[in-house]
PDB file of N, CA and C in Angstrom:
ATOM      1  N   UNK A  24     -26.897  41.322 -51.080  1.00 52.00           N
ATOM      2  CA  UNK A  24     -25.929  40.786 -50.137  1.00 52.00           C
ATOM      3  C   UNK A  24     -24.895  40.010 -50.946  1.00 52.00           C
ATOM      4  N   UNK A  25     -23.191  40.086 -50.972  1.00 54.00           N
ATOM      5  CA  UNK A  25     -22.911  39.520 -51.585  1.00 54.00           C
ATOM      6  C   UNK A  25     -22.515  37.998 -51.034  1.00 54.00           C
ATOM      7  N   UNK A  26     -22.295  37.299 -52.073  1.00 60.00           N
ATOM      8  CA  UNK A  26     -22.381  36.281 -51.947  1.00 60.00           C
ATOM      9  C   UNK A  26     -20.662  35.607 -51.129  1.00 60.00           C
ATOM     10  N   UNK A  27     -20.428  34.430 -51.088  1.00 60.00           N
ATOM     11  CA  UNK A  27     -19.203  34.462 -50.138  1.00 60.00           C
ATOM     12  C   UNK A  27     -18.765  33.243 -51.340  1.00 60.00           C
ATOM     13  N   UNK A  28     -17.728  33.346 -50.951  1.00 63.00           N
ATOM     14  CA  UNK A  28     -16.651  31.908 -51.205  1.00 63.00           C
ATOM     15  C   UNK A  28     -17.018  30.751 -50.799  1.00 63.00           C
ATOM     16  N   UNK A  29     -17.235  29.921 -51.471  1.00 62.00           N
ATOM     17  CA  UNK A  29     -17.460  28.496 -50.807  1.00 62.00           C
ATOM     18  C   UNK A  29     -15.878  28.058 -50.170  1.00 62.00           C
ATOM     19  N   UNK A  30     -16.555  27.152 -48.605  1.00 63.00           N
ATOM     20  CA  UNK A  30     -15.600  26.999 -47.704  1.00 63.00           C
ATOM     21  C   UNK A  30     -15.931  26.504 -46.681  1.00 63.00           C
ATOM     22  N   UNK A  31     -15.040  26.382 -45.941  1.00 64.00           N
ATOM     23  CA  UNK A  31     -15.586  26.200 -44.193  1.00 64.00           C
ATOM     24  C   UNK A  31     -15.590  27.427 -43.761  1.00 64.00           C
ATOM     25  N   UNK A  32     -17.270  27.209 -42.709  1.00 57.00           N
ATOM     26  CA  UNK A  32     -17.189  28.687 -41.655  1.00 57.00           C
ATOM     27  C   UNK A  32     -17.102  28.109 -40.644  1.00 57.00           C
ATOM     28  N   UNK A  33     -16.223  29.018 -39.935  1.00 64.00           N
ATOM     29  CA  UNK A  33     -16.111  28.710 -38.418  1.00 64.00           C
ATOM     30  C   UNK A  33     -16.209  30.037 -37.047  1.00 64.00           C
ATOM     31  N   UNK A  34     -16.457  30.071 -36.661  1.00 67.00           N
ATOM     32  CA  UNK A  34     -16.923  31.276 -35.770  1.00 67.00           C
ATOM     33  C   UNK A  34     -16.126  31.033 -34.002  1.00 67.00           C
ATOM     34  N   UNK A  35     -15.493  31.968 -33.597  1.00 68.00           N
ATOM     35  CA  UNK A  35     -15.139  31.388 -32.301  1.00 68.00           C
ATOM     36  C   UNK A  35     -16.082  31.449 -30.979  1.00 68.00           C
ATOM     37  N   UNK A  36     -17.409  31.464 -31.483  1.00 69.00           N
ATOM     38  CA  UNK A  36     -18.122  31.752 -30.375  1.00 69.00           C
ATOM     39  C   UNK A  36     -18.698  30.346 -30.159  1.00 69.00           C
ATOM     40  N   UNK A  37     -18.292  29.306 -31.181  1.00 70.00           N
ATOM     41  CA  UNK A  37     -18.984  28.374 -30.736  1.00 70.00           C
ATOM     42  C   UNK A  37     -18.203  27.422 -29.296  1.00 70.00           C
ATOM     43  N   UNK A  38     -17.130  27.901 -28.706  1.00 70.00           N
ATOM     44  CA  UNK A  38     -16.616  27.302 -27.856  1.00 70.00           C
ATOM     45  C   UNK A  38     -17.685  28.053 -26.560  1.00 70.00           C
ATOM     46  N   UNK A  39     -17.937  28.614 -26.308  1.00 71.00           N
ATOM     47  CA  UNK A  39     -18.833  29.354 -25.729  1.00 71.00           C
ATOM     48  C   UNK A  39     -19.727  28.273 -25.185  1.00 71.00           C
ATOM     49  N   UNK A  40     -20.910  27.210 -26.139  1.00 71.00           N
ATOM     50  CA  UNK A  40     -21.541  26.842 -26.295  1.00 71.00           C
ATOM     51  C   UNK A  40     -21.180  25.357 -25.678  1.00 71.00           C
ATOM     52  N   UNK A  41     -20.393  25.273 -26.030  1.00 74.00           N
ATOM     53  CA  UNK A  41     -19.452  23.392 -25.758  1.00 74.00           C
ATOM     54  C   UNK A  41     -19.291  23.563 -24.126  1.00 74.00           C
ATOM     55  N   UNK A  42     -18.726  24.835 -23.209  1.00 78.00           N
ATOM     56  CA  UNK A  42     -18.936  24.949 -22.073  1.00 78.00           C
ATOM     57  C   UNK A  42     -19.645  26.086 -21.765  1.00 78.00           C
ATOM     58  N   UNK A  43     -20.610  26.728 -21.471  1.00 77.00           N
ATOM     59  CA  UNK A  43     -21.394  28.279 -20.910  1.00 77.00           C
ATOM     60  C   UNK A  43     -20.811  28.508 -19.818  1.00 77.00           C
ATOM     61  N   UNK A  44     -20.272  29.888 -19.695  1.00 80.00           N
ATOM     62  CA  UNK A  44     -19.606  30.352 -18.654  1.00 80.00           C
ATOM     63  C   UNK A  44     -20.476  30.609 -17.602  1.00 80.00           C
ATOM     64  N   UNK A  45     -20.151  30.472 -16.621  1.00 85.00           N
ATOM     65  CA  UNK A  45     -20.637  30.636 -15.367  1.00 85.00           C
ATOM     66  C   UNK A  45     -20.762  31.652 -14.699  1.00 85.00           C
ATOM     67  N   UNK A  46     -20.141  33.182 -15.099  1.00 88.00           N
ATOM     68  CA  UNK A  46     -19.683  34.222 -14.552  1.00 88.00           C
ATOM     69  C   UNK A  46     -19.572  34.937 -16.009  1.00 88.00           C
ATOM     70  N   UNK A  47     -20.696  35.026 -16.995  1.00 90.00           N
ATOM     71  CA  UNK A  47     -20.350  35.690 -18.550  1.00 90.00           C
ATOM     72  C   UNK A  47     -20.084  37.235 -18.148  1.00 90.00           C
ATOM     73  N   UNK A  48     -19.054  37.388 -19.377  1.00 89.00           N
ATOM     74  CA  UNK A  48     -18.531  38.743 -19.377  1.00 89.00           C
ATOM     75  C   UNK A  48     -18.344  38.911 -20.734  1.00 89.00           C
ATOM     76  N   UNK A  49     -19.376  40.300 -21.524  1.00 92.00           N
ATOM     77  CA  UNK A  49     -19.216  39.923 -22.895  1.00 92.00           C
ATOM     78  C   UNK A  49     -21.097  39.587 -23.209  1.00 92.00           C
ATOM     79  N   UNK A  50     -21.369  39.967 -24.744  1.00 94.00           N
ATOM     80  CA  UNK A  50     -22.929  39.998 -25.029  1.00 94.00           C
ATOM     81  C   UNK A  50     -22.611  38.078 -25.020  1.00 94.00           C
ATOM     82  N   UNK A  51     -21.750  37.684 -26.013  1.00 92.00           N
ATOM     83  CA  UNK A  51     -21.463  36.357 -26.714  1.00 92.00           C
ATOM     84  C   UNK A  51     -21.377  35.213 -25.424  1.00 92.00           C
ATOM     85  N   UNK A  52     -20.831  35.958 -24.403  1.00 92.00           N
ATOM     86  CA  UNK A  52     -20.997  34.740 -23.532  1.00 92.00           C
ATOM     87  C   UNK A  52     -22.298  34.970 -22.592  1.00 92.00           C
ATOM     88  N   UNK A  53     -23.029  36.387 -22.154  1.00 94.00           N
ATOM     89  CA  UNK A  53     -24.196  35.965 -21.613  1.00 94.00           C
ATOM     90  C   UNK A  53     -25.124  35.209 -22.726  1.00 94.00           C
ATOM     91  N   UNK A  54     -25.212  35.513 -23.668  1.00 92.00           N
ATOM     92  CA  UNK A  54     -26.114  34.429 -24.667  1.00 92.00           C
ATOM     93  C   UNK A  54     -25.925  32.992 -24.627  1.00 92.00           C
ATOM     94  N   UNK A  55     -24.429  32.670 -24.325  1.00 90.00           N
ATOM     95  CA  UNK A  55     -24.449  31.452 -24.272  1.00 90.00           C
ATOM     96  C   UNK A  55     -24.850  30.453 -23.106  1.00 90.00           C
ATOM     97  N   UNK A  56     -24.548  31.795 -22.061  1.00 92.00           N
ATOM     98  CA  UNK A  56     -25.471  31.636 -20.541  1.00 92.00           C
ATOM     99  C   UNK A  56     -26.792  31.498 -20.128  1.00 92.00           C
ATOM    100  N   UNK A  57     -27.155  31.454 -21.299  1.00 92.00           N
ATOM    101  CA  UNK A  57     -28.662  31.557 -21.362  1.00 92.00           C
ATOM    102  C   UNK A  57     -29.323  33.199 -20.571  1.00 92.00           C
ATOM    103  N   UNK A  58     -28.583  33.762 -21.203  1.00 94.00           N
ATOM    104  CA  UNK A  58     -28.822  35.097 -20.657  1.00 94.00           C
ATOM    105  C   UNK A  58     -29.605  36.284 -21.924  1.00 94.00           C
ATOM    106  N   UNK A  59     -30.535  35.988 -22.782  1.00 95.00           N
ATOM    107  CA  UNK A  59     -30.598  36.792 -23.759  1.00 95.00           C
ATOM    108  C   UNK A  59     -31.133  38.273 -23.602  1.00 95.00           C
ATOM    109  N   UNK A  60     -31.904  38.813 -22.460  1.00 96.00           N
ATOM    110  CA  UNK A  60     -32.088  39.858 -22.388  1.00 96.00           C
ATOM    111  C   UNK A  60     -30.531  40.801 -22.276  1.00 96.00           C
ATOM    112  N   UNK A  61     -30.154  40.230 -21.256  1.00 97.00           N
ATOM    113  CA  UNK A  61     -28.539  41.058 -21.386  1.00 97.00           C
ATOM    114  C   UNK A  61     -27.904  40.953 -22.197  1.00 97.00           C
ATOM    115  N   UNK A  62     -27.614  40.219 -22.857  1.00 96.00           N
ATOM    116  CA  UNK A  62     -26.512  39.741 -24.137  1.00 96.00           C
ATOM    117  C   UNK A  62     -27.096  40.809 -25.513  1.00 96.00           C
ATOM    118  N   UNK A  63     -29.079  40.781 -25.075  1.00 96.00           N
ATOM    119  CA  UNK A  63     -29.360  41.356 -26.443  1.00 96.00           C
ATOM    120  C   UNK A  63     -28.981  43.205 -26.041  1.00 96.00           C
ATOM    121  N   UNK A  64     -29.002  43.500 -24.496  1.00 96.00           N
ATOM    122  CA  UNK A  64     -29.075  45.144 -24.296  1.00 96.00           C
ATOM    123  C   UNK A  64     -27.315  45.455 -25.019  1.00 96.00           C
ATOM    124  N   UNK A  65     -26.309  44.172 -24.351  1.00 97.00           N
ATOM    125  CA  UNK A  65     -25.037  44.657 -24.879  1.00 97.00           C
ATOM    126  C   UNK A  65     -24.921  44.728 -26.524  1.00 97.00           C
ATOM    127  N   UNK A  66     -25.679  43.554 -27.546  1.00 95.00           N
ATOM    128  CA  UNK A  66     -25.489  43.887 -28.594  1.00 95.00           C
ATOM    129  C   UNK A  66     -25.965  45.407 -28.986  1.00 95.00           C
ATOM    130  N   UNK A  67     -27.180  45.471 -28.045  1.00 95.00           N
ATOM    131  CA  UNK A  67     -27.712  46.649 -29.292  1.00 95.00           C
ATOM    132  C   UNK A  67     -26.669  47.906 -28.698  1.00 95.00           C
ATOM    133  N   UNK A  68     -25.868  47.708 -27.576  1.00 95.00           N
ATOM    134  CA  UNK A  68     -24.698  49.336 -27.348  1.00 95.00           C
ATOM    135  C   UNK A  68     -24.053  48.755 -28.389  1.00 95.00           C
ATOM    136  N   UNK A  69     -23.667  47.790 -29.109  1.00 94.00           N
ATOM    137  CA  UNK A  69     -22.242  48.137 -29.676  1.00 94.00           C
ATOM    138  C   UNK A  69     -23.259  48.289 -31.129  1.00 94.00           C
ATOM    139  N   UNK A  70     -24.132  48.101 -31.731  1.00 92.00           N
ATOM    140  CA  UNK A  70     -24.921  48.362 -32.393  1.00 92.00           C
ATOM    141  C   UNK A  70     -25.373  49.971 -32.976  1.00 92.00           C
ATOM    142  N   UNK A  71     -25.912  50.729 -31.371  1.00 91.00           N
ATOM    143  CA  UNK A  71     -25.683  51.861 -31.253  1.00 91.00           C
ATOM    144  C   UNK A  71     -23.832  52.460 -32.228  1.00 91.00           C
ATOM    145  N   UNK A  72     -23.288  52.047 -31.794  1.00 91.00           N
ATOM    146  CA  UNK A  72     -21.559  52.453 -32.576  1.00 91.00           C
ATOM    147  C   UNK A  72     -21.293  52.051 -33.831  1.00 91.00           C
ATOM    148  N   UNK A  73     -21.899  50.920 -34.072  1.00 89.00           N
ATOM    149  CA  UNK A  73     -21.493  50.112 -35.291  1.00 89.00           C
ATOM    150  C   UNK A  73     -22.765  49.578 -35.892  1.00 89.00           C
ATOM    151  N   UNK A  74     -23.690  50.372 -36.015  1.00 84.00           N
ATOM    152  CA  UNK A  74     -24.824  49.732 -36.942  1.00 84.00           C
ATOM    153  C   UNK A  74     -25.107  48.290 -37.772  1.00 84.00           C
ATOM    154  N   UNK A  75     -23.790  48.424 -38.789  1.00 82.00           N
ATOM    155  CA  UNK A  75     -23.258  47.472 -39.940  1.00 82.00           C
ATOM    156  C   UNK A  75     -22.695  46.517 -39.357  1.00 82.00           C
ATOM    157  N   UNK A  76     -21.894  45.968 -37.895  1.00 87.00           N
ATOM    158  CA  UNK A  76     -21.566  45.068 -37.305  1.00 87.00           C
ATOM    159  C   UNK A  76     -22.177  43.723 -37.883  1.00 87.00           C
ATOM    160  N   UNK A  77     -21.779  42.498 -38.311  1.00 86.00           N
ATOM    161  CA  UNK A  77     -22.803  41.580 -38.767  1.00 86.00           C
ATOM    162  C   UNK A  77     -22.123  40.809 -36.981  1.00 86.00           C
ATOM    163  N   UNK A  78     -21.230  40.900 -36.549  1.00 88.00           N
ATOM    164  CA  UNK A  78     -21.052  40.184 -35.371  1.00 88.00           C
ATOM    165  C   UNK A  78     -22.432  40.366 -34.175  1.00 88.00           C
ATOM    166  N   UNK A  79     -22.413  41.589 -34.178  1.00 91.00           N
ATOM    167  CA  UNK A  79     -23.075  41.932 -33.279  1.00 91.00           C
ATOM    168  C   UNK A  79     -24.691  41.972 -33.772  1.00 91.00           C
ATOM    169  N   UNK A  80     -25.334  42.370 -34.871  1.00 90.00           N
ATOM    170  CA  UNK A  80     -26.555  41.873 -35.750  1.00 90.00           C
ATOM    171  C   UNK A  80     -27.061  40.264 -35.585  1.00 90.00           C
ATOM    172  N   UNK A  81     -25.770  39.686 -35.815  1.00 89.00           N
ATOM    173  CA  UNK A  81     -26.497  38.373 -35.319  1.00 89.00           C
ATOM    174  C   UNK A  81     -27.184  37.560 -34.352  1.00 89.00           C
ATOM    175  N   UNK A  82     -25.835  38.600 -32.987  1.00 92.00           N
ATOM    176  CA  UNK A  82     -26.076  38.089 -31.830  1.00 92.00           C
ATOM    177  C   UNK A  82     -27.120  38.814 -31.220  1.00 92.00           C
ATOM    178  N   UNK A  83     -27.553  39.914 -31.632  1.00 93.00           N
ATOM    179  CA  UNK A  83     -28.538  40.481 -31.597  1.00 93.00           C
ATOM    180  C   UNK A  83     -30.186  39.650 -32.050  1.00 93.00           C
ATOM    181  N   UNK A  84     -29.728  39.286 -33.082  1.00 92.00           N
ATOM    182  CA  UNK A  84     -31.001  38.196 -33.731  1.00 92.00           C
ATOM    183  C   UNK A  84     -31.419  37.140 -32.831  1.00 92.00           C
ATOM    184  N   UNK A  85     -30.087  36.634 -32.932  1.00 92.00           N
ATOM    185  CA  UNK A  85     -29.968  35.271 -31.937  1.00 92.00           C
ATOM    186  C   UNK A  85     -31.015  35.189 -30.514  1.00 92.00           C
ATOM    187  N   UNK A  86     -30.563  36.449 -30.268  1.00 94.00           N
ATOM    188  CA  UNK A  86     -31.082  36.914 -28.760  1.00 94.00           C
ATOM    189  C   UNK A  86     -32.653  37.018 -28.591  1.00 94.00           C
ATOM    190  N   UNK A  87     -32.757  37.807 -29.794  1.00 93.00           N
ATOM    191  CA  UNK A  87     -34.391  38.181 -30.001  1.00 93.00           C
ATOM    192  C   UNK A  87     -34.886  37.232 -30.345  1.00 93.00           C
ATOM    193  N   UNK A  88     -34.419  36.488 -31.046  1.00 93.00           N
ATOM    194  CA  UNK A  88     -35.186  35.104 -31.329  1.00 93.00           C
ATOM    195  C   UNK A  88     -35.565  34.302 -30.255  1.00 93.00           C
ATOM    196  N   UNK A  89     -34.739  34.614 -29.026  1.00 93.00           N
ATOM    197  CA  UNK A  89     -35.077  33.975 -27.685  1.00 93.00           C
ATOM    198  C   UNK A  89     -35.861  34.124 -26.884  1.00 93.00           C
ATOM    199  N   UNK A  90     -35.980  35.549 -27.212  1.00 94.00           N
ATOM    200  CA  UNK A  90     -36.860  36.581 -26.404  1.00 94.00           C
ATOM    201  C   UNK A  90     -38.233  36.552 -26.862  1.00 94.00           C
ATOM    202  N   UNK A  91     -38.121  36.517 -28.341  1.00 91.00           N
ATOM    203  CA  UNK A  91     -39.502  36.665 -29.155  1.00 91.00           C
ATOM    204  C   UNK A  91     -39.641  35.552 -29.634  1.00 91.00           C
ATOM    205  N   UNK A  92     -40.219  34.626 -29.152  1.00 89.00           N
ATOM    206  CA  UNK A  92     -40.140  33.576 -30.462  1.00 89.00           C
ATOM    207  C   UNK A  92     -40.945  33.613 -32.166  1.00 89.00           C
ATOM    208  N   UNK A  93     -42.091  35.009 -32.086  1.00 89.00           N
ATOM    209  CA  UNK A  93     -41.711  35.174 -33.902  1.00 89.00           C
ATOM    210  C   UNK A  93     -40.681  35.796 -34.469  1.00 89.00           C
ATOM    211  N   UNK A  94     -39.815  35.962 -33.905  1.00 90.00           N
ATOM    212  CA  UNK A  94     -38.566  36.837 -34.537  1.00 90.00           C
ATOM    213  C   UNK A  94     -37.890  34.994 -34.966  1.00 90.00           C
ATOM    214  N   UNK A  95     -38.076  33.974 -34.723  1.00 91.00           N
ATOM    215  CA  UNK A  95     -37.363  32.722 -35.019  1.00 91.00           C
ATOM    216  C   UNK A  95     -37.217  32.557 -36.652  1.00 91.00           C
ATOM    217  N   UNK A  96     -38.632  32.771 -36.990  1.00 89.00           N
ATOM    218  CA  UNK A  96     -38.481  32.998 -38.696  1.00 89.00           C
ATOM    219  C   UNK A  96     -37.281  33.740 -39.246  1.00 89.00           C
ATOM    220  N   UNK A  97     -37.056  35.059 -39.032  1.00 89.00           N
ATOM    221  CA  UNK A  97     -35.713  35.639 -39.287  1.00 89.00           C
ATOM    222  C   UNK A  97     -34.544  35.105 -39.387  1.00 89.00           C
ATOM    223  N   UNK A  98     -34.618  34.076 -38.699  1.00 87.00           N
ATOM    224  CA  UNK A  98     -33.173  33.228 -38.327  1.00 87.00           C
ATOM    225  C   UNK A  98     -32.779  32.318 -39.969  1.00 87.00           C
ATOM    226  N   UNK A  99     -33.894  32.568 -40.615  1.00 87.00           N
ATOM    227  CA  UNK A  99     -34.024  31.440 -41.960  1.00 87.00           C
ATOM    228  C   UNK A  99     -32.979  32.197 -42.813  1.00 87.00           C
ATOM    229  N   UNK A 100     -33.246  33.684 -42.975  1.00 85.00           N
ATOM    230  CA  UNK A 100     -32.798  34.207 -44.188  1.00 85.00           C
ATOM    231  C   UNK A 100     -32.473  35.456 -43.151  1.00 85.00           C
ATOM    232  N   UNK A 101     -31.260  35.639 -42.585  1.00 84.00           N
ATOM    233  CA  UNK A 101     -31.235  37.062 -41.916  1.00 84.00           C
ATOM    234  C   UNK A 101     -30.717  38.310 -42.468  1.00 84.00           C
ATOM    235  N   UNK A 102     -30.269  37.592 -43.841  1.00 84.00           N
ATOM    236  CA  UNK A 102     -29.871  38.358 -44.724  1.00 84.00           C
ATOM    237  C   UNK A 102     -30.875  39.785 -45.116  1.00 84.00           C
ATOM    238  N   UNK A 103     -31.900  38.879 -45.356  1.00 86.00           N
ATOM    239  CA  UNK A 103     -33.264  40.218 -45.349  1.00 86.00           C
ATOM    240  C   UNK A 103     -33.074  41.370 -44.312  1.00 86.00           C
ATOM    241  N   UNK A 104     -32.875  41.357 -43.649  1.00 86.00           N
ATOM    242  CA  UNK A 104     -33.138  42.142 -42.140  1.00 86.00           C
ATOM    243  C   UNK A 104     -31.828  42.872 -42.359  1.00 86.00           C
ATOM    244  N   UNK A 105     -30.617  42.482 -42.798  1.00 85.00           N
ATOM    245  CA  UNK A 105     -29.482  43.192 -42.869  1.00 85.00           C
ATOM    246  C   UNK A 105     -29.315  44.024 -44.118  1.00 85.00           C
ATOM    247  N   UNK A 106     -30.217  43.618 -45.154  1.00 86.00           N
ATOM    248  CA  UNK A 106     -30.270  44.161 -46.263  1.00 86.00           C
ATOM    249  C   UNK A 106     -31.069  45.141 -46.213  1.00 86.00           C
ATOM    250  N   UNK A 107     -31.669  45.564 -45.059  1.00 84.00           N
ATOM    251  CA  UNK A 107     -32.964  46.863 -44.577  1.00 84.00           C
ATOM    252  C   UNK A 107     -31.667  48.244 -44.343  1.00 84.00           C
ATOM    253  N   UNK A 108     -30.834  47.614 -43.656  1.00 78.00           N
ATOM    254  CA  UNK A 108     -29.521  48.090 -43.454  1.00 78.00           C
ATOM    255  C   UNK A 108     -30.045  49.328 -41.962  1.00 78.00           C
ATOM    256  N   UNK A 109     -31.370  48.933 -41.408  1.00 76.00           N
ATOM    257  CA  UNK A 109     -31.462  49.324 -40.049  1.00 76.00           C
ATOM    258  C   UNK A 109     -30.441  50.262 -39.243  1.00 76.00           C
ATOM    259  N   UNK A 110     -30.665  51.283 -39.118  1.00 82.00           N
ATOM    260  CA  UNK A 110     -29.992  52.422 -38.114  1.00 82.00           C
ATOM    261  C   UNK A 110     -29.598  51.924 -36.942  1.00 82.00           C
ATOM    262  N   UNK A 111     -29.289  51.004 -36.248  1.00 83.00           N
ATOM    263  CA  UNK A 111     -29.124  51.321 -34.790  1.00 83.00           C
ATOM    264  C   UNK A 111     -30.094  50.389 -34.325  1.00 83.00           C
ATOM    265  N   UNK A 112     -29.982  49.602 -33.105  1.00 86.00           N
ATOM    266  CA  UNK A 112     -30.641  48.846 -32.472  1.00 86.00           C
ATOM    267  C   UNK A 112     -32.525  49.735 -32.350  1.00 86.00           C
ATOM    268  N   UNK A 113     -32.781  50.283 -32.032  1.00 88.00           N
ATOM    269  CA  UNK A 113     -34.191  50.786 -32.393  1.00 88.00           C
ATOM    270  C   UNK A 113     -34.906  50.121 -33.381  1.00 88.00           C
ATOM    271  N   UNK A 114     -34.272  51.047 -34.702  1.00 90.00           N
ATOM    272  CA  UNK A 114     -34.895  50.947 -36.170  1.00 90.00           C
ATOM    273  C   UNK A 114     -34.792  49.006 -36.236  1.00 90.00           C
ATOM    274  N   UNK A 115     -33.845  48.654 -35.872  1.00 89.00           N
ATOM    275  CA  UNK A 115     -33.252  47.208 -36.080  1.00 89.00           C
ATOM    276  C   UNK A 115     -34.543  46.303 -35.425  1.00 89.00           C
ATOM    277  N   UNK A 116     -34.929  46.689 -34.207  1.00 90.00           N
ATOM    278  CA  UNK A 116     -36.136  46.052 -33.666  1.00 90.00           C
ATOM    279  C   UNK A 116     -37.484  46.436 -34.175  1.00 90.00           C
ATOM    280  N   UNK A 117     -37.442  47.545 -34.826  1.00 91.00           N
ATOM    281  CA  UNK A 117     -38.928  47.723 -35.925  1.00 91.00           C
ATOM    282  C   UNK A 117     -38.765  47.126 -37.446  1.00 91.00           C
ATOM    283  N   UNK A 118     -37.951  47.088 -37.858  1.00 91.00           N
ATOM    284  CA  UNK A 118     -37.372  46.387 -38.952  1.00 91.00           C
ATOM    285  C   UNK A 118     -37.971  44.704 -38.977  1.00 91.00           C
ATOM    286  N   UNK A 119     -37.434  44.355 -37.580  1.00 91.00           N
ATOM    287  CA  UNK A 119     -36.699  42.756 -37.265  1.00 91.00           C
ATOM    288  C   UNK A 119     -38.565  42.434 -37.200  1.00 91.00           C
ATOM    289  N   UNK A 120     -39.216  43.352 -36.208  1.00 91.00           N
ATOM    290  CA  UNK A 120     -41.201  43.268 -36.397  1.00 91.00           C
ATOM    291  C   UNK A 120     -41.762  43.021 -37.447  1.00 91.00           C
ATOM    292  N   UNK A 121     -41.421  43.704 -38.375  1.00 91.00           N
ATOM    293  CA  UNK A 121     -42.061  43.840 -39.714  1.00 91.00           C
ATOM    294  C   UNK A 121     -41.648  42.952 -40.686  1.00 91.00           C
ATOM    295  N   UNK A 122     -40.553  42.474 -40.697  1.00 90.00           N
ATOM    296  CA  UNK A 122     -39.840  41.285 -41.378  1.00 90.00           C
ATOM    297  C   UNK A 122     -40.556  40.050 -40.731  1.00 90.00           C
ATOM    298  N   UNK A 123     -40.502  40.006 -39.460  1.00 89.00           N
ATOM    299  CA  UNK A 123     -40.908  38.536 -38.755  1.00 89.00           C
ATOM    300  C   UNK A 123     -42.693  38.705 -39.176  1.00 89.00           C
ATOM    301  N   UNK A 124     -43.302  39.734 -39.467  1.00 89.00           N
ATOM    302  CA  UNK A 124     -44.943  40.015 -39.517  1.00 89.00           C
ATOM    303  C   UNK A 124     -45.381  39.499 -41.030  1.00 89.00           C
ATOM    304  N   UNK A 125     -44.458  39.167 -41.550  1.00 81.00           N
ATOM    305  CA  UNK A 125     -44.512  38.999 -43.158  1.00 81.00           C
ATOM    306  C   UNK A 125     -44.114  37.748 -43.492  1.00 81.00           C
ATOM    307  N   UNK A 126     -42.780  37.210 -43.085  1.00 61.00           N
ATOM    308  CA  UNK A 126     -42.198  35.828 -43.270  1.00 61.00           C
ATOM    309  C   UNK A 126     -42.749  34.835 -43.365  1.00 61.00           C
TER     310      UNK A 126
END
């Protein structure tokens, strides 16, 4: 995985979080709705299209981590799990098993 630039990260999903929408539209705002089964079915369609997405991989994680709570370990180093380089939401949830079964 390569490594990044030291810097500030900033992500715009964290406004999401400061207020949760009430009416989410979007994986990023049902997650923030406390909605993770839906938020995780929309990541894994755009997943399905875009495998390599790290937007959508995360929020995908994020989700499962909600859902599953041993998938929480993953959240440490998710780099591992992306470095499997997982096919598609499927492979991504047998992957994300076997990573969290080991951690």
């Amino acid at each position: 995985v390569p490594a990044r630039a030291p810097g500030r990260w900033t992500d715009p999903r964290t406004r999401l979080y400061r207020t949760p929408p009430t009416a989410p539209a979007g994986a990023d705002a049902h997650l923030a709705a406390g909605n993770p089964g839906t938020a995780r079915q929309l990541y894994a369609e755009t997943l399905r299209h875009s495998p390599g997405d790290p937007h959508a991989l995360s929020g995908w994680l994020l989700a499962g981590a909600e859902l599953s709570p041993g998938l929480r370990r993953l959240l440490r180093r998710p780099e591992r799990l992306a470095a499997l380089g997982p096919d598609g939401p499927e492979e991504l949830g047998r992957a994300a098993a076997w990573l969290a079964a080991r951690a």
